[in-house]
């Protein structure tokens, strides 16, 4: 399971890096074209949507690494066994939200699939909203992975 | 009753250690579910559209600029130059530590980047020169808080995004208090150095100082480009951040030649990871903002604060105490996301300039970076010196006290703080 999650995270980081590069290049084009007096209308939407994709992909990848901001002072004071029990509960709480992101993400993507971008009408809005169900799917996978690992560690603690 | 349950859930989840961005999202989802005729779909649409604000695009760009600067050994050059300027005074390295933090603050926008970049070089150097570990860590951690106050500042960009304030105005009001805070810390170093007889370096010759100045000149030009451009209105914060990235890339690759094309994927990957943490929390907070709107929390908060006796000064002191407490266990970005929407209506009701509020909140939360148990700069500096958090904080205390004095002065005398910015750019204060 961890191998699959790790591979998915690698792909997610790669795509996130790609989107943030697109975002960066587009912003640079936007800034310089403004100073050169050239009208480039498409940069605004490309920059915003690639930024959104990058943030959601990055947030997904950080869920795998367990790096999201959290207040752990109380948890850190517990014994290792109790910490694992809390970790299991945390994974279940997080999973309730990641499954919701996936479920509602699909509904939203379907709803807006055929809407068009304003400055690039050949682009469908569905592509932009697709990052939501992807975030939901990957974070659910990572959370299941965390859950399994916590259960394994708890079993080892109990056997000790 | 619903609201009480939601608040309780929120507190319990946070205390358990559930990631804050997820707690915000879950509470928003539950709250929206409980409102008739509203579906959970609203939460996720708000999360998505919350990232559409143009000013937020500056966050990953400033992080990228800081990463490029750190990779390009720019911090090392700035340290050498600062050392040449003040290293000959008693406690010269501690003075240089603060000077370089002030310059670095104008380059990077991130306190953590400052602690890591400057600390890695200066803490071992201070230890070798005979400074005790507490002083080495204390000066490094405390002075790196300037990174959040002197513009550009990522936390200011986030505040501007939450409170809908001009980033340029916030940057402008941060310059003078940031410099005063830096100078106050140097005063503390001056007093401690005399008492403990800290070492001093030989005076660097004028010729060598000029050489070091020329070598670090491209880096020193960065704050001028960024702050100058934003404050004069030549470009927006996002555009300035893009300029800073391109500039850092050019000087790193072609002038200092310390960045190679093969380093770029790693630098961009680090930027992605760091920026997505704050921005994802902002996205979920946007959904929570929708819930707060349905429950009319802003108006209630405004009415509550308007009734507090003592008006604006008491309100500001309350804000300082509250955020000092929050900052001890929470990072600046999530703390602002959670609480700025609640206090902002109160500040507006009391006639407080949102930029002044932003400055006070940012300064207070910057101090949270050096207070245990969760003070990121303190932890980073302590780990470089290999000392525990108690000893690290002992080193920070003198600088923390002077910083609180400066902070309270800034909070209580808005007209003094705003005087210079008002002179420089009156259009922001109309």
XYZ file of C-alpha atoms in Angstrom:
590
model
C 0.000 0.000 0.000
C 2.748 2.456 0.976
C 4.537 1.762 -2.318
C 1.415 2.676 -4.311
C 0.807 5.779 -2.172
C 4.449 6.818 -2.571
C 4.302 6.408 -6.357
C 1.077 8.414 -6.571
C 2.666 11.118 -4.428
C 5.684 11.259 -6.780
C 3.345 11.788 -9.740
C 1.405 14.397 -7.775
C 4.593 16.310 -6.884
C 5.782 16.097 -10.505
C 2.484 17.487 -11.820
C 2.398 20.148 -9.095
C 5.927 21.235 -10.029
C 4.847 21.394 -13.676
C 1.808 23.538 -12.842
C 3.771 25.908 -10.631
C 6.324 26.289 -13.462
C 3.497 27.078 -15.921
C 2.093 29.530 -13.364
C 5.469 31.220 -12.935
C 6.147 31.510 -16.691
C 2.634 32.862 -17.304
C 2.959 35.510 -14.586
C 6.306 36.595 -16.027
C 4.758 36.845 -19.521
C 1.856 38.826 -18.045
C 4.123 41.289 -16.236
C 6.501 41.875 -19.123
C 3.757 42.097 -21.751
C 2.064 44.784 -19.658
C 5.284 46.810 -19.620
C 5.815 46.314 -23.333
C 2.264 47.442 -23.999
C 1.270 44.131 -25.593
C -2.186 42.803 -24.758
C -2.036 39.166 -23.686
C -5.473 38.333 -22.310
C -5.106 34.597 -21.691
C -2.415 34.853 -19.009
C -4.797 35.751 -16.170
C -6.863 32.580 -16.421
C -3.899 30.289 -17.154
C -1.987 31.702 -14.152
C -4.937 31.458 -11.748
C -5.991 27.944 -12.740
C -2.459 26.513 -12.870
C -1.886 28.096 -9.441
C -5.050 26.420 -8.090
C -3.995 23.061 -9.545
C -0.500 23.437 -8.062
C -1.893 24.302 -4.595
C -4.291 21.338 -4.528
C -1.684 18.898 -5.863
C 0.886 20.222 -3.366
C -1.644 19.990 -0.520
C -2.340 16.376 -1.503
C 1.369 15.532 -1.564
C 1.851 17.134 1.859
C -0.984 14.997 3.250
C 1.102 11.942 2.357
C 4.075 13.457 4.182
C 1.876 14.455 7.160
C 3.255 17.988 6.974
C 0.055 20.054 7.246
C -0.009 22.552 10.133
C -1.230 20.780 13.256
C -1.203 21.416 16.975
C 0.509 18.356 18.446
C 1.576 19.489 21.938
C -1.087 17.392 23.746
C -0.633 14.358 21.493
C 3.134 14.407 21.959
C 2.689 13.993 25.717
C 0.803 10.685 25.333
C 2.392 7.230 25.440
C 3.260 5.723 22.042
C 0.316 3.355 22.205
C -2.160 6.157 22.947
C -0.576 8.289 20.238
C -1.301 5.566 17.684
C -4.931 5.342 18.848
C -5.225 9.127 18.389
C -3.543 8.836 14.966
C -6.176 6.287 13.907
C -8.993 8.611 14.997
C -7.309 11.550 13.207
C -7.012 9.507 10.002
C -10.728 8.643 10.164
C -11.671 12.304 10.751
C -9.456 13.472 7.864
C -10.801 10.698 5.647
C -14.388 11.880 6.191
C -13.339 15.178 4.606
C -11.184 13.738 1.811
C -14.043 11.445 0.714
C -16.335 14.503 0.714
C -13.836 16.388 -1.472
C -13.852 13.445 -3.898
C -17.669 13.065 -3.927
C -18.555 16.748 -4.239
C -15.572 17.319 -6.539
C -17.084 14.878 -9.039
C -20.497 16.581 -8.791
C -18.967 20.047 -9.335
C -16.747 18.891 -12.212
C -19.719 17.267 -13.970
C -21.865 20.355 -13.400
C -19.339 22.766 -14.900
C -17.740 20.425 -17.439
C -19.046 22.200 -20.531
C -18.623 25.762 -19.282
C -15.855 27.633 -21.094
C -12.979 29.841 -20.031
C -13.577 33.511 -20.781
C -10.350 34.343 -22.645
C -9.649 30.854 -24.003
C -13.086 29.546 -25.038
C -11.614 26.297 -26.387
C -10.791 25.345 -22.789
C -13.538 23.710 -20.744
C -14.043 24.661 -17.086
C -14.310 20.949 -16.345
C -10.524 20.658 -16.694
C -10.001 23.276 -14.009
C -12.457 21.772 -11.499
C -10.972 18.295 -12.061
C -8.267 19.094 -9.483
C -10.892 18.755 -6.716
C -11.812 15.059 -7.257
C -8.126 14.303 -7.885
C -7.243 15.918 -4.538
C -10.052 13.939 -2.894
C -8.909 10.641 -4.418
C -5.203 11.014 -3.634
C -5.711 12.302 -0.081
C -8.145 9.449 0.620
C -5.493 6.992 -0.607
C -2.812 8.590 1.597
C -5.124 8.644 4.623
C -5.962 4.943 4.179
C -2.208 4.365 4.023
C -1.705 6.331 7.278
C -4.534 4.388 8.872
C -3.019 1.022 7.941
C 0.418 2.088 9.184
C -1.013 3.343 12.491
C -2.926 0.073 13.002
C 0.265 -1.909 12.288
C 2.268 0.194 14.755
C -0.485 -0.125 17.385
C -0.471 -3.931 16.995
C 3.288 -3.967 17.501
C 2.919 -1.811 20.610
C 0.238 -4.136 22.001
C 2.403 -7.231 21.342
C 5.419 -5.653 23.052
C -26.852 25.129 20.034
C -25.489 24.187 16.587
C -22.863 26.889 16.864
C -21.756 25.672 20.299
C -21.373 22.103 18.979
C -19.368 23.344 16.002
C -17.046 25.400 18.220
C -16.576 22.448 20.598
C -15.796 20.118 17.687
C -13.346 22.654 16.364
C -11.500 22.904 19.695
C -11.474 19.131 20.272
C -10.188 18.367 16.764
C -7.444 21.013 16.977
C -6.382 19.773 20.443
C -6.279 16.180 19.143
C -3.795 17.162 16.458
C -6.007 16.956 13.366
C -4.351 19.132 10.661
C -5.768 22.650 10.995
C -6.724 23.034 7.337
C -8.773 19.821 7.553
C -10.432 20.900 10.821
C -11.503 24.166 9.194
C -12.876 22.272 6.186
C -14.758 19.715 8.296
C -16.358 22.354 10.543
C -17.346 24.394 7.477
C -18.857 21.296 5.829
C -20.811 20.261 8.946
C -22.035 23.807 9.505
C -23.163 24.231 5.906
C -24.927 20.832 5.998
C -26.957 22.021 8.964
C -28.256 25.087 7.126
C -31.479 24.286 5.239
C -31.403 24.545 1.417
C -27.598 24.615 1.262
C -25.560 21.666 0.015
C -22.013 20.603 0.842
C -21.107 21.592 -2.701
C -20.802 25.225 -1.500
C -17.814 24.338 0.705
C -15.742 22.942 -2.144
C -16.717 25.636 -4.597
C -15.618 28.226 -2.043
C -12.332 26.369 -1.490
C -11.655 26.520 -5.214
C -12.708 30.104 -5.800
C -10.886 31.257 -2.632
C -7.611 30.743 -4.460
C -8.673 33.034 -7.288
C -7.471 36.208 -5.550
C -4.664 37.839 -7.556
C -2.733 38.917 -4.450
C -2.375 35.309 -3.238
C -0.413 34.468 -6.378
C 2.427 36.411 -4.736
C 2.850 33.816 -1.958
C 4.537 31.029 -3.971
C 6.501 33.629 -5.920
C 8.013 35.161 -2.759
C 8.797 31.670 -1.465
C 10.452 30.838 -4.798
C 12.463 34.078 -4.663
C 13.642 33.223 -1.106
C 14.595 29.684 -2.174
C 16.528 31.022 -5.168
C 18.325 33.566 -2.969
C 19.289 30.960 -0.381
C 20.472 28.583 -3.087
C 22.453 31.314 -4.759
C 24.664 31.842 -1.679
C 23.336 35.377 -1.512
C 22.859 35.108 2.243
C 26.570 34.336 2.689
C 27.582 37.448 0.749
C 25.181 39.584 2.770
C 26.671 38.206 5.985
C 30.228 39.080 4.877
C 29.140 42.585 3.959
C 27.240 43.121 7.243
C 30.236 41.826 9.165
C 32.466 44.339 7.407
C 30.070 47.115 8.444
C 29.606 46.328 12.157
C 31.906 43.383 12.978
C 34.560 45.619 14.574
C 32.198 46.712 17.381
C 32.027 44.738 20.641
C 29.649 41.855 19.964
C 30.274 42.507 16.265
C 28.988 39.161 15.039
C 25.731 39.578 16.973
C 25.347 43.066 15.469
C 26.119 41.662 12.019
C 23.501 38.962 12.608
C 20.824 41.621 13.110
C 22.016 43.809 10.214
C 21.999 40.871 7.811
C 18.516 39.874 9.019
C 17.288 43.391 8.275
C 18.743 43.245 4.762
C 17.583 39.668 4.212
C 14.087 40.688 5.378
C 13.982 43.125 2.482
C 14.946 40.348 0.110
C 13.076 37.228 1.125
C 9.788 37.800 2.967
C 10.134 34.697 5.124
C 11.473 34.581 8.695
C 12.106 30.836 8.523
C 14.223 31.270 5.379
C 16.224 33.914 7.254
C 16.826 31.682 10.298
C 17.880 28.761 8.132
C 19.993 30.779 5.666
C 21.719 33.105 8.140
C 21.747 30.707 11.109
C 23.588 27.966 9.232
C 26.525 30.329 8.664
C 26.447 32.655 11.672
C 25.557 30.358 14.600
C 28.654 28.113 14.144
C 30.749 31.222 13.503
C 29.510 32.836 16.734
C 30.148 29.614 18.682
C 33.720 29.465 17.351
C 34.292 33.108 18.280
C 33.415 32.530 21.942
C 29.744 33.490 22.131
C 27.631 31.260 24.358
C 25.074 29.065 22.581
C 22.084 30.901 24.056
C 23.241 34.250 22.652
C 24.029 32.768 19.219
C 20.570 31.180 19.018
C 18.763 34.089 20.683
C 20.108 36.779 18.340
C 19.600 34.637 15.223
C 16.042 33.591 16.049
C 14.901 36.975 17.358
C 16.358 38.993 14.481
C 14.872 36.659 11.886
C 11.372 37.742 13.020
C 12.161 40.949 11.101
C 11.612 38.887 7.937
C 7.861 38.996 8.572
C 7.785 42.712 9.389
C 10.135 44.422 6.913
C 8.631 44.078 3.433
C 8.255 42.014 1.369
C 6.486 39.761 3.832
C 4.533 36.621 3.044
C 2.414 36.972 6.188
C 1.506 40.524 5.151
C 0.444 39.252 1.720
C -1.767 36.662 3.412
C -3.237 39.297 5.766
C -3.895 41.542 2.757
C -5.708 38.638 1.076
C -7.867 37.897 4.132
C -8.666 41.487 5.112
C -8.859 42.935 1.605
C -6.212 45.576 2.363
C -3.717 46.986 -0.137
C -0.493 44.944 0.057
C 1.478 48.055 -0.924
C 0.050 49.989 2.034
C 0.802 47.142 4.452
C 4.363 46.878 3.140
C 4.787 50.610 3.496
C 3.675 50.709 7.140
C 5.984 47.789 7.980
C 9.258 49.463 6.964
C 9.804 51.934 9.847
C 8.664 49.672 12.746
C 10.812 46.878 11.274
C 13.917 49.068 11.178
C 13.193 50.443 14.694
C 12.815 46.893 16.008
C 16.128 45.893 14.389
C 17.908 48.916 15.912
C 16.350 48.169 19.333
C 17.719 44.643 19.165
C 21.149 46.099 18.346
C 20.842 48.257 21.469
C 20.247 45.080 23.512
C 23.329 43.492 21.904
C 25.327 46.630 22.752
C 24.347 46.402 26.458
C 24.853 42.618 26.747
C 28.174 42.727 24.865
C 29.626 45.257 27.292
C 28.499 43.188 30.281
C 29.797 39.879 28.944
C 32.766 41.257 27.059
C 31.872 39.668 23.728
C 34.643 39.571 21.088
C 35.130 42.029 18.284
C 36.759 41.587 14.872
C 39.481 43.761 13.386
C 38.107 46.634 11.409
C 37.789 45.723 7.724
C 39.599 48.232 5.527
C 37.546 50.679 3.498
C 38.831 49.088 0.261
C 37.701 45.610 1.328
C 34.329 46.936 2.523
C 33.773 48.508 -0.895
C 34.765 45.205 -2.522
C 32.257 43.309 -0.371
C 29.629 45.947 -1.094
C 30.144 45.543 -4.839
C 30.021 41.763 -4.521
C 26.716 41.874 -2.654
C 25.345 44.851 -4.583
C 23.048 42.799 -6.859
C 21.495 41.222 -3.751
C 21.217 44.591 -1.986
C 19.374 45.933 -4.991
C 16.558 43.388 -4.530
C 14.711 45.209 -1.709
C 14.955 48.436 -3.662
C 13.378 46.758 -6.687
C 10.640 45.024 -4.701
C 9.691 47.604 -2.086
C 10.356 50.629 -4.267
C 8.170 49.275 -7.046
C 5.251 48.315 -4.810
C 5.293 51.421 -2.661
C 5.459 53.796 -5.613
C 2.667 51.860 -7.281
C 4.840 50.920 -10.278
C 3.707 47.317 -9.919
C 1.592 45.083 -7.713
C 2.890 42.721 -5.013
C 2.427 39.752 -7.346
C 4.310 41.448 -10.155
C 7.077 42.473 -7.735
C 7.357 38.880 -6.559
C 7.675 37.744 -10.198
C 10.380 40.379 -10.764
C 12.188 39.183 -7.641
C 12.165 35.577 -8.908
C 13.483 36.490 -12.347
C 16.102 38.763 -10.795
C 17.223 36.133 -8.241
C 17.400 33.544 -11.011
C 19.492 35.796 -13.256
C 21.984 36.828 -10.567
C 22.145 33.277 -9.173
C 22.789 31.729 -12.593
C 24.857 34.361 -14.378
C 26.395 36.687 -11.788
C 27.191 34.478 -8.782
C 26.965 31.260 -10.857
C 25.773 29.247 -7.881
C 22.498 28.035 -9.407
C 22.699 25.452 -12.165
C 19.762 24.457 -14.414
C 19.742 21.005 -12.788
C 19.069 22.647 -9.380
C 15.831 24.255 -10.561
C 13.436 21.260 -10.243
C 14.476 20.799 -6.607
C 14.027 24.511 -5.850
C 10.586 24.568 -7.519
C 9.543 21.355 -5.730
C 10.444 22.908 -2.348
C 8.448 26.006 -3.303
C 5.413 23.904 -4.230
C 5.454 22.013 -0.935
C 5.941 25.066 1.277
C 3.414 27.310 -0.428
C 0.668 24.688 -0.708
C 0.552 24.324 3.095
C -0.492 27.932 3.720
C -2.620 28.232 0.620
C -4.619 25.060 1.215
C -5.404 26.330 4.727
C -6.504 29.601 3.121
C -8.745 27.698 0.699
C -10.566 25.842 3.483
C -10.739 29.050 5.544
C -12.570 30.652 2.652
C -15.234 27.951 2.999
C -15.430 28.632 6.733
C -15.814 32.335 5.950
C -18.976 31.433 4.020
C -20.334 29.667 7.115
C -19.453 32.633 9.348
C -21.330 34.811 6.876
C -24.487 32.670 7.209
C -24.352 32.897 10.990
C -23.699 36.638 10.802
C -20.608 36.268 12.982
C -18.894 39.380 11.599
C -21.692 41.705 12.706
C -21.888 40.039 16.098
C -18.118 40.321 16.563
C -18.209 43.972 15.497
C -21.003 44.703 18.010
C -19.128 42.862 20.760
C -15.877 44.762 20.221
C -17.700 48.084 19.843
C -19.058 47.629 23.391
C -15.651 47.004 25.000
C -14.806 49.955 27.261
C -11.597 51.795 26.448
C -12.057 51.855 22.674
C -9.233 51.288 20.210
C -6.259 51.193 22.659
C -7.850 48.471 24.828
C -8.879 46.589 21.683
C -5.326 46.691 20.318
C -3.823 45.502 23.619
C -6.377 42.668 23.642
C -5.351 41.778 20.083
C -1.650 41.749 21.085
C -2.236 39.538 24.158
C -4.532 37.217 22.214
C -2.140 36.720 19.274
C 0.901 36.414 21.584
C -0.924 33.514 23.227
C -2.081 31.983 19.921
C 1.416 32.395 18.457
C 2.923 30.169 21.137
C 1.320 27.102 19.597
C 0.188 28.073 16.121
C 1.867 29.252 12.931
C 1.155 32.801 11.727
C -0.775 31.896 8.565
C -3.391 29.553 10.087
C -3.721 31.880 13.107
C -4.559 34.794 10.811
C -6.889 32.678 8.701
C -8.838 31.620 11.766
C -9.016 34.830 13.753
C -8.555 37.876 11.492
C -12.084 37.542 10.002
C -13.422 37.613 13.588
C -11.467 40.649 14.849
C -11.512 42.700 11.640
C -15.158 43.884 11.919
C -14.465 44.981 15.509
C -11.409 46.971 14.418
C -13.366 48.635 11.630
C -16.185 49.456 14.050
C -13.644 51.190 16.306
C -12.196 53.181 13.397
C -8.857 51.357 13.333
C -7.027 51.418 9.994
C -6.930 47.784 8.743
C -3.286 48.305 7.679
C -2.420 49.287 11.262
C -4.267 46.221 12.550
C -2.415 44.101 9.977
C 0.951 45.454 11.090
C 0.182 44.748 14.769
C -1.100 41.227 14.030
C 1.905 40.423 11.811
C 4.388 41.799 14.381
C 2.726 39.874 17.217
C 2.633 36.621 15.277
C 6.264 37.166 14.239
C 7.093 37.013 17.960
C 5.209 33.707 18.037
C 8.026 32.369 15.856
C 10.399 32.584 18.836
C 8.101 31.512 21.667
C 7.891 27.884 22.794
C 6.434 25.338 22.398
C 5.777 26.054 18.695
C 8.247 28.727 17.628
C 9.569 27.671 14.243
C 12.521 30.092 14.142
C 13.467 29.160 17.709
C 13.336 25.465 16.832
C 15.399 25.909 13.647
C 18.062 28.049 15.373
C 18.148 25.692 18.377
C 18.631 22.674 16.136
C 21.534 24.375 14.313
C 23.262 25.083 17.667
C 22.159 21.700 19.024
C 20.602 23.055 22.213
C 17.151 22.398 23.677
C 14.170 24.717 23.441
C 14.426 26.015 27.052
C 18.017 27.170 26.561
C 17.152 28.599 23.171
C 14.308 30.652 24.621
C 16.533 31.873 27.465
C 18.744 33.428 24.779
C 15.757 35.058 23.086
C 14.220 36.663 26.218
C 16.122 40.050 26.179
C 15.210 40.573 22.502
C 11.659 39.385 23.105
C 11.177 41.980 25.868
C 12.412 44.870 23.711
C 10.271 43.582 20.825
C 7.154 43.634 23.041
C 7.948 47.242 24.033
C 8.241 48.241 20.340
C 5.090 46.257 19.510
C 3.019 47.971 22.215
C 4.263 51.370 21.057
C 3.243 50.506 17.496
C -0.161 49.259 18.701
C -0.917 52.292 20.877
C 0.398 55.124 18.708
C -1.019 54.630 15.222
C -0.510 58.254 14.213
C 3.230 58.031 14.862
C 3.486 54.728 12.955
C 1.487 56.045 10.024
C 3.198 59.451 9.818
C 6.081 58.504 7.508
C 4.001 56.198 5.249
C 1.436 59.006 4.981
C 4.177 61.396 3.849
C 5.613 58.929 1.318
C 2.351 57.832 -0.220
C -0.656 59.971 0.785
C -2.904 58.209 -1.763
C -3.021 55.110 0.462
C -4.548 57.089 3.314
C -7.386 58.894 1.570
